[in-house]
Short mmCIF file of C-alpha atoms and ligand atoms in Angstrom, two decimals:
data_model
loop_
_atom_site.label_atom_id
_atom_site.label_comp_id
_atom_site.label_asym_id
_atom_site.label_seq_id
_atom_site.Cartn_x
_atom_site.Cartn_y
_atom_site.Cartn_z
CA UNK A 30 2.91 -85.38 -125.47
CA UNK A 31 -0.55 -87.07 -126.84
CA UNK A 32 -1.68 -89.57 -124.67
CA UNK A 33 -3.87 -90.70 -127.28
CA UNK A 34 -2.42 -93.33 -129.85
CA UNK A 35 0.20 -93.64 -126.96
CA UNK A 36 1.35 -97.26 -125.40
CA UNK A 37 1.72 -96.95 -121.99
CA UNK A 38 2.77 -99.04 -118.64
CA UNK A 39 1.26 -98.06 -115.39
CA UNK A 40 2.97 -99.79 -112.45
CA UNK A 41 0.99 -100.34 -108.97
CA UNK A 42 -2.51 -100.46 -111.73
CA UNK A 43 -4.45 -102.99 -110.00
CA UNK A 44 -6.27 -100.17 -107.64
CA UNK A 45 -5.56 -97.06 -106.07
CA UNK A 46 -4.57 -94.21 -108.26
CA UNK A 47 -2.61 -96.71 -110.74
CA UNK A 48 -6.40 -98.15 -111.55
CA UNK A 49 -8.02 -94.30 -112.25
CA UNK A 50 -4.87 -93.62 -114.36
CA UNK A 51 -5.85 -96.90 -116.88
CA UNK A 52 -9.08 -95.89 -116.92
CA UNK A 53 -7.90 -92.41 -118.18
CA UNK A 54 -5.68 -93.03 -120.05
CA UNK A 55 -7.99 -95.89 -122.27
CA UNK A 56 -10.81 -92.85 -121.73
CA UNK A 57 -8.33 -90.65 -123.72
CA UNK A 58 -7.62 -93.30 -126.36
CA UNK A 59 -4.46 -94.57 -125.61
CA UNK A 60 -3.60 -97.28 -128.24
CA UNK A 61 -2.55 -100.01 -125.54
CA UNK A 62 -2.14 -99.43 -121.70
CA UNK A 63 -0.25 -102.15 -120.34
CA UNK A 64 -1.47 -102.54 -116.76
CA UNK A 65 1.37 -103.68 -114.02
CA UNK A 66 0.57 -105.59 -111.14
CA UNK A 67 2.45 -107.82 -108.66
CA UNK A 68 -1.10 -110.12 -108.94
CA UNK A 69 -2.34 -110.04 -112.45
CA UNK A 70 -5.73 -111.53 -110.79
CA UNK A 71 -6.15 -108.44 -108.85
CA UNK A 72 -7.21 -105.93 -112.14
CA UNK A 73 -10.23 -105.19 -112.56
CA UNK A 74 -12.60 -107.71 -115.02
CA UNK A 75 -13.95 -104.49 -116.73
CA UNK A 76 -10.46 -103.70 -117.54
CA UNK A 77 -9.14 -106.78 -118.76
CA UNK A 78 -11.53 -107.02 -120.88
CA UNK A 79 -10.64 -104.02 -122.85
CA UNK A 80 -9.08 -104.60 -126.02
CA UNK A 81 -5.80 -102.29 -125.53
CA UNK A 82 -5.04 -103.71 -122.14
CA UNK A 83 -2.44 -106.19 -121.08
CA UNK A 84 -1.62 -107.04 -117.77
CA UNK A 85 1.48 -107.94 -116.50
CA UNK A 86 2.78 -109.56 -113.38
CA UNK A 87 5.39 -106.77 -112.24
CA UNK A 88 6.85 -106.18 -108.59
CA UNK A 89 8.96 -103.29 -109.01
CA UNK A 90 11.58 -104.66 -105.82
CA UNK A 91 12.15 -107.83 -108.28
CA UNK A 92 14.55 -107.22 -110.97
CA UNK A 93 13.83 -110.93 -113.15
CA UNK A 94 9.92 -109.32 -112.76
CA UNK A 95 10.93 -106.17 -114.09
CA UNK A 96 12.73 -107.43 -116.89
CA UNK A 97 10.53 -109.67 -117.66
CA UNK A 98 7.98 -107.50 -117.95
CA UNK A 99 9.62 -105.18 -119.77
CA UNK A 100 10.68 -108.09 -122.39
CA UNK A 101 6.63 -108.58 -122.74
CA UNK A 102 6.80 -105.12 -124.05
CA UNK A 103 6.46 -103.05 -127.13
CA UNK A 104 6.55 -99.59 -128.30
CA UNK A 105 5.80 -98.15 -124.57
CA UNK A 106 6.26 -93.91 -125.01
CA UNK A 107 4.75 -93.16 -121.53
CA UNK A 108 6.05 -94.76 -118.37
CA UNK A 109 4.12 -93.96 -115.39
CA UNK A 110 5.99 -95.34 -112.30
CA UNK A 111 2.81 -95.09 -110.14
CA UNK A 112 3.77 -98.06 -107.62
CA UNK A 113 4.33 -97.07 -104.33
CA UNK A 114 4.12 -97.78 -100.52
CA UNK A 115 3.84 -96.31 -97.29
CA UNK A 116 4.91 -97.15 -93.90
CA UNK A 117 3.84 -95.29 -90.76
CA UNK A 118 6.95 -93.84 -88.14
CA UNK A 119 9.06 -90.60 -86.98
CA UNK A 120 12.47 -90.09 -87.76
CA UNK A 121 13.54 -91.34 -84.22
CA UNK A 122 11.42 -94.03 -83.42
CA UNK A 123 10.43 -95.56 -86.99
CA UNK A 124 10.54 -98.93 -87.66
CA UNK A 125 13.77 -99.27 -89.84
CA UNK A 126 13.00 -102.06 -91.73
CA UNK A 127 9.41 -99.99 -93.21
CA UNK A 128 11.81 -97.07 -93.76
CA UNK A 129 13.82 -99.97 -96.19
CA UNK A 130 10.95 -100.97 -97.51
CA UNK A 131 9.44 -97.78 -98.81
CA UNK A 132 13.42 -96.79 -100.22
CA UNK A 133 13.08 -100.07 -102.02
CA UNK A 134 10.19 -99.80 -103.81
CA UNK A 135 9.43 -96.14 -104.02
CA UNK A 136 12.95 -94.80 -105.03
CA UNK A 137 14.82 -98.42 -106.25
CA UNK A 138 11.84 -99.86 -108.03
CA UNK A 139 11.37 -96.21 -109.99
CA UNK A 140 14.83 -96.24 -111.27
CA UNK A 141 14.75 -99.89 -111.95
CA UNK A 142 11.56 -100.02 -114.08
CA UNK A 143 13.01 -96.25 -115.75
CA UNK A 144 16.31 -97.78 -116.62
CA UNK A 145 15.26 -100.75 -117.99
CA UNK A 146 12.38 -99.12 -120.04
CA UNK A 147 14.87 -96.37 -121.50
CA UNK A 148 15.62 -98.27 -124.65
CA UNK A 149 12.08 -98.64 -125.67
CA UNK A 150 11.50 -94.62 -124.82
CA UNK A 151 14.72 -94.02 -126.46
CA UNK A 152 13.23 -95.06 -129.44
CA UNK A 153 9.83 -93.37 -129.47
CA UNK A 154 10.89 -91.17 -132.34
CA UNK A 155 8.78 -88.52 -133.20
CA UNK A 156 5.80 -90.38 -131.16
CA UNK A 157 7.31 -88.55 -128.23
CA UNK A 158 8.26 -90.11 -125.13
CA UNK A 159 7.68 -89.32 -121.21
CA UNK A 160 8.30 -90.84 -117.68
CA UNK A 161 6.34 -89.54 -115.55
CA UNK A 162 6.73 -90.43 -111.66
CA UNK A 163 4.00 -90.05 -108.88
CA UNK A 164 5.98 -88.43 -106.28
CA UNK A 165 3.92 -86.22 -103.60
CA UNK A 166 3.66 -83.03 -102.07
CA UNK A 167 5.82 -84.30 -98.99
CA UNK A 168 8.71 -85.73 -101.46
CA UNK A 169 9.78 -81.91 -100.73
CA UNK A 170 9.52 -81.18 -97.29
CA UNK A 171 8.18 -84.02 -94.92
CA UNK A 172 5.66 -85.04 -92.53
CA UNK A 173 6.67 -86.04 -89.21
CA UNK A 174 4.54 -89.35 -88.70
CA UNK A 175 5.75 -90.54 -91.90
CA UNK A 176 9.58 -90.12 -92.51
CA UNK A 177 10.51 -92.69 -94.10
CA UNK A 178 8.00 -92.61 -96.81
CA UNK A 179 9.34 -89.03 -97.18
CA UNK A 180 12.56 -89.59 -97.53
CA UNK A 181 12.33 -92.64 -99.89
CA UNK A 182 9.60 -90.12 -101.69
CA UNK A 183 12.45 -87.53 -101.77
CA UNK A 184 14.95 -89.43 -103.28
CA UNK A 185 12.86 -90.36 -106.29
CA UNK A 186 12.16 -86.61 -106.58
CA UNK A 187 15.85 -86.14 -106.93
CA UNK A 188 16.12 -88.96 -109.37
CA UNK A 189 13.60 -87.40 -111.43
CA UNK A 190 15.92 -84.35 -111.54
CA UNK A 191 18.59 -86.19 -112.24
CA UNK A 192 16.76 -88.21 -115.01
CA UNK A 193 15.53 -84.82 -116.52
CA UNK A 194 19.36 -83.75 -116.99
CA UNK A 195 20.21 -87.17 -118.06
CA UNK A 196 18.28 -87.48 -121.01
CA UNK A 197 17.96 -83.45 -122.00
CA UNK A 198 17.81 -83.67 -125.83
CA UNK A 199 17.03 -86.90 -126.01
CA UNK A 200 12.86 -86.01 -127.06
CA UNK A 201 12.18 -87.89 -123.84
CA UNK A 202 9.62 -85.62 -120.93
CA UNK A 203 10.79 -86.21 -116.89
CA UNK A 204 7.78 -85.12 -115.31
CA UNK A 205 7.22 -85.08 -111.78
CA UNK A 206 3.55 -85.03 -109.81
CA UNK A 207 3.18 -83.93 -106.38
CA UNK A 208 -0.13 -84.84 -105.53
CA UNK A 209 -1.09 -84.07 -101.43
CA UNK A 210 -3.34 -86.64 -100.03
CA UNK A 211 -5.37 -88.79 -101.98
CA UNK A 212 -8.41 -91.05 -100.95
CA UNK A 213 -7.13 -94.53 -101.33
CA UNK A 214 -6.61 -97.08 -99.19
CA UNK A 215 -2.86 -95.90 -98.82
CA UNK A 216 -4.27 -93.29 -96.28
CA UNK A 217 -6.99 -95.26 -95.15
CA UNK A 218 -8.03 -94.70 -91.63
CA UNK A 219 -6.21 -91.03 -91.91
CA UNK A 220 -8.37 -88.12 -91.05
CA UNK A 221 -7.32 -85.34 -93.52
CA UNK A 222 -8.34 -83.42 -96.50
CA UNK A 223 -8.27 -86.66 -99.77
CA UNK A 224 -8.69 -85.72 -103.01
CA UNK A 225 -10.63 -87.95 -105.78
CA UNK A 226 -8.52 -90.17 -107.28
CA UNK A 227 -10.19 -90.02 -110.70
CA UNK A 228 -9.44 -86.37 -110.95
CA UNK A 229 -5.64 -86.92 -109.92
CA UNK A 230 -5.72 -89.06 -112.54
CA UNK A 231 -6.91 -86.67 -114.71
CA UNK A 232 -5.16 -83.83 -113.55
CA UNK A 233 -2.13 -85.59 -114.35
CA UNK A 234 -2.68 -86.90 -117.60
CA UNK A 235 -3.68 -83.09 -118.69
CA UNK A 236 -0.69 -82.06 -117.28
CA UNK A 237 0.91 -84.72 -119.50
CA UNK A 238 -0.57 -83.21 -122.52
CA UNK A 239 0.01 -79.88 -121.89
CA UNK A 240 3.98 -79.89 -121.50
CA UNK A 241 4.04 -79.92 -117.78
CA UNK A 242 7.39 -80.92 -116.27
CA UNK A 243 5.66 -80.40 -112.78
CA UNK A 244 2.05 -81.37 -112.05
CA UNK A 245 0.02 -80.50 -108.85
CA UNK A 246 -2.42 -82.62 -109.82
CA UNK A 247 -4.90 -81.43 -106.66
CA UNK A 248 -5.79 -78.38 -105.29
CA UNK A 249 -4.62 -78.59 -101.67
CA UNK A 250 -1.25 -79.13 -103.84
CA UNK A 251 -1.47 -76.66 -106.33
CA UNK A 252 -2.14 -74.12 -103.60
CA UNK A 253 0.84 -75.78 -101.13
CA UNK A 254 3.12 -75.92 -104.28
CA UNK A 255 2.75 -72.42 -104.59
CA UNK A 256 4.11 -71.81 -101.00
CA UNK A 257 7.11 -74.14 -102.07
CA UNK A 258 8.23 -72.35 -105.05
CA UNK A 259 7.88 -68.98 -103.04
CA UNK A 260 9.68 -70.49 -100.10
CA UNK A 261 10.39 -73.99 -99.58
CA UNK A 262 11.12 -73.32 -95.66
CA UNK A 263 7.66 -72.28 -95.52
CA UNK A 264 6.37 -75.32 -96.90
CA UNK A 265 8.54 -77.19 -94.51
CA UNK A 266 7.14 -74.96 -91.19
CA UNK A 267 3.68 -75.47 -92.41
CA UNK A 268 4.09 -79.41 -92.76
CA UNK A 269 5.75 -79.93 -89.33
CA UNK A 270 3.98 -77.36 -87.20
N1 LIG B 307 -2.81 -91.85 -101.36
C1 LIG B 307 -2.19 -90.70 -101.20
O1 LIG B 307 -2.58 -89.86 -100.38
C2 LIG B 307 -1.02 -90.33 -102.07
C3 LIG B 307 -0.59 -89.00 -102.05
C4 LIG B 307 0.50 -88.64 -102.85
C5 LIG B 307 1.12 -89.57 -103.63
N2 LIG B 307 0.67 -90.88 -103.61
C6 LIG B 307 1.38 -91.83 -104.44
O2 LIG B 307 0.49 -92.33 -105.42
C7 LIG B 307 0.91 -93.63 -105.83
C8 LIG B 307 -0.27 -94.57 -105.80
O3 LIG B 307 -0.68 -94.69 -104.45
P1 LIG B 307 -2.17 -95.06 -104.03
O4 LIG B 307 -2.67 -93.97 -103.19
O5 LIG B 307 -2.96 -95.49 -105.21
O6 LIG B 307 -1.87 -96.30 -103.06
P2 LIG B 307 -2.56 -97.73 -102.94
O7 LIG B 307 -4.02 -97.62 -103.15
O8 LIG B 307 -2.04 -98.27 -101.65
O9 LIG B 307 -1.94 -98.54 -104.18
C9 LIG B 307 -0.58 -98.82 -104.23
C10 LIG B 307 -0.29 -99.61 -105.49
O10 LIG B 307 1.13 -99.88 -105.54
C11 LIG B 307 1.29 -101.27 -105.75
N3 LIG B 307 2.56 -101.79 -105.24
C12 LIG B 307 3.01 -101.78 -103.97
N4 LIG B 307 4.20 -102.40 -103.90
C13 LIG B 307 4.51 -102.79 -105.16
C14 LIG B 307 5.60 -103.48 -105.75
N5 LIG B 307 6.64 -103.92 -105.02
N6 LIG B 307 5.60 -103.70 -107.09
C15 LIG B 307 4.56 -103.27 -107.84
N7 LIG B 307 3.48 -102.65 -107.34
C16 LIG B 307 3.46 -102.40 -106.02
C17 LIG B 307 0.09 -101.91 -105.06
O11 LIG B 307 -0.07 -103.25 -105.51
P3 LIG B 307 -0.73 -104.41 -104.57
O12 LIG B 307 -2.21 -104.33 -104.78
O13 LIG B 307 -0.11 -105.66 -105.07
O14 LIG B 307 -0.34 -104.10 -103.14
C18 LIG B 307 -0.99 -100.96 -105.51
O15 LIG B 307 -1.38 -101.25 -106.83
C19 LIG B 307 2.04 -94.02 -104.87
O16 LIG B 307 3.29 -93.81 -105.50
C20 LIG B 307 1.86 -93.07 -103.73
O17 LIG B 307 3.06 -92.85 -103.01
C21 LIG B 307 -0.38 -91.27 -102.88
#
């Protein structure tokens, strides 16, 4: 679909990777970007003070915030369900409660914000209409140190499926991205590979545009997504090794 002349809501778009995809989309002349975050203080002055933005208070675990935010809305044809967490912990030893925490905002607050935004995508017309989550690389096949992030990660990977079937035929795009890691403060203090968030951002607004239903929006991921596709097991030994 065009991002540009689109309205779209970015959840998590105070920083991180939720900040670089505001700035691209208002780069590639989106008509309004409405810009989610659980502090509305916390975005950016330089943003604010762009004419298409509005910001709105949204915590994705909070369904009267949600809806609420979703009543300050109009016309949105591009949900991007950006928000997310991680907590740190194996599958045997994690701490349970992080491992409830990233499930409720990665996976619940996803389909929370998607179901309650369906109407006003429903009714995109022939603007077009797409939901596009920020899943990861490990949403399909995990890393050790951080299960429960993968699993909660992996379940909104199956609810994109799910929401792909769902609305077939319906002129609405379920897009998935799969970025690998990403140099935010999410992984700060990780020694790895990051890529630029600005060109994630990029990546997957391109991928937007061009039709994509599934965006490695990286190149550590493109080349790791290939391995997947051949072989998911593969993917799996290569992560966990
Ligand atoms: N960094 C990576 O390596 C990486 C790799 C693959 C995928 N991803 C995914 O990319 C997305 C963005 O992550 P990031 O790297 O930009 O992380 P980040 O810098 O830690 O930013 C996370 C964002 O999510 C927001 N958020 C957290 N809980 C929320 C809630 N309950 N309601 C609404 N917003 C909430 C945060 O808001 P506050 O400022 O209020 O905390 C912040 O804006 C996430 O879905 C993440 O899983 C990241």
């Amino acid at each position: 679909m065009r991002i540009s002349g689109s309205t779209a809501l970015v959840t998590g778009a105070n920083r991180g990777l939720g900040a670089r995809l505001v700035a691209e989309l208002l780069a590639r002349d989106a008509a309004t970007v409405y810009v989610g975050a659980r502090d509305p203080e916390s975005v950016a002055e330089n943003i604010r003070r762009d004419p298409r933005v509005r910001v709105l208070a949204l915590d994705v675990t909070d369904p009267a915030s949600v809806s609420a935010a979703v009543e300050a809305t109009r016309d949105v044809n591009l949900l991007i369900n950006n928000a997310g967490v991680l907590g740190f912990g194996d599958v045997l030893t994690g701490d349970l409660s992080l491992f409830e925490r990233d499930l409720q905002i990665n996976y619940f607050g996803v389909l929370r914000v998607t179901r309650e935004l369906l109407p006003s995508l429903r009714a995109s017309g022939a603007r077009g209409a797409a939901v596009v989550n920020v899943l990861t690389l490990i949403s399909l096949a995990p890393m050790t140190t951080i299960a429960g992030y993968c699993a909660s990660k992996a379940a909104a990977h199956s609810m994109t499926q799910a929401l792909r079937a769902s609305v077939r035929g319906e002129g609405i795009e379920v897009i998935g991205a799969y970025p690998g890691g990403i140099d935010t403060d999410m992984l700060a203090g990780v020694d790895m590979d990051k890529a630029d968030p600005a060109e994630v951002a990029a990546r997957i607004l391109t991928g937007v545009e061009t039709g994509q239903e599934i965006i490695w929006p990286d190149d550590a991921s493109a080349a790791a997504g290939k391995v997947y596709l051949n072989d998911p097991v593969q993917l799996e030994t290569m992560l966990t090794s």
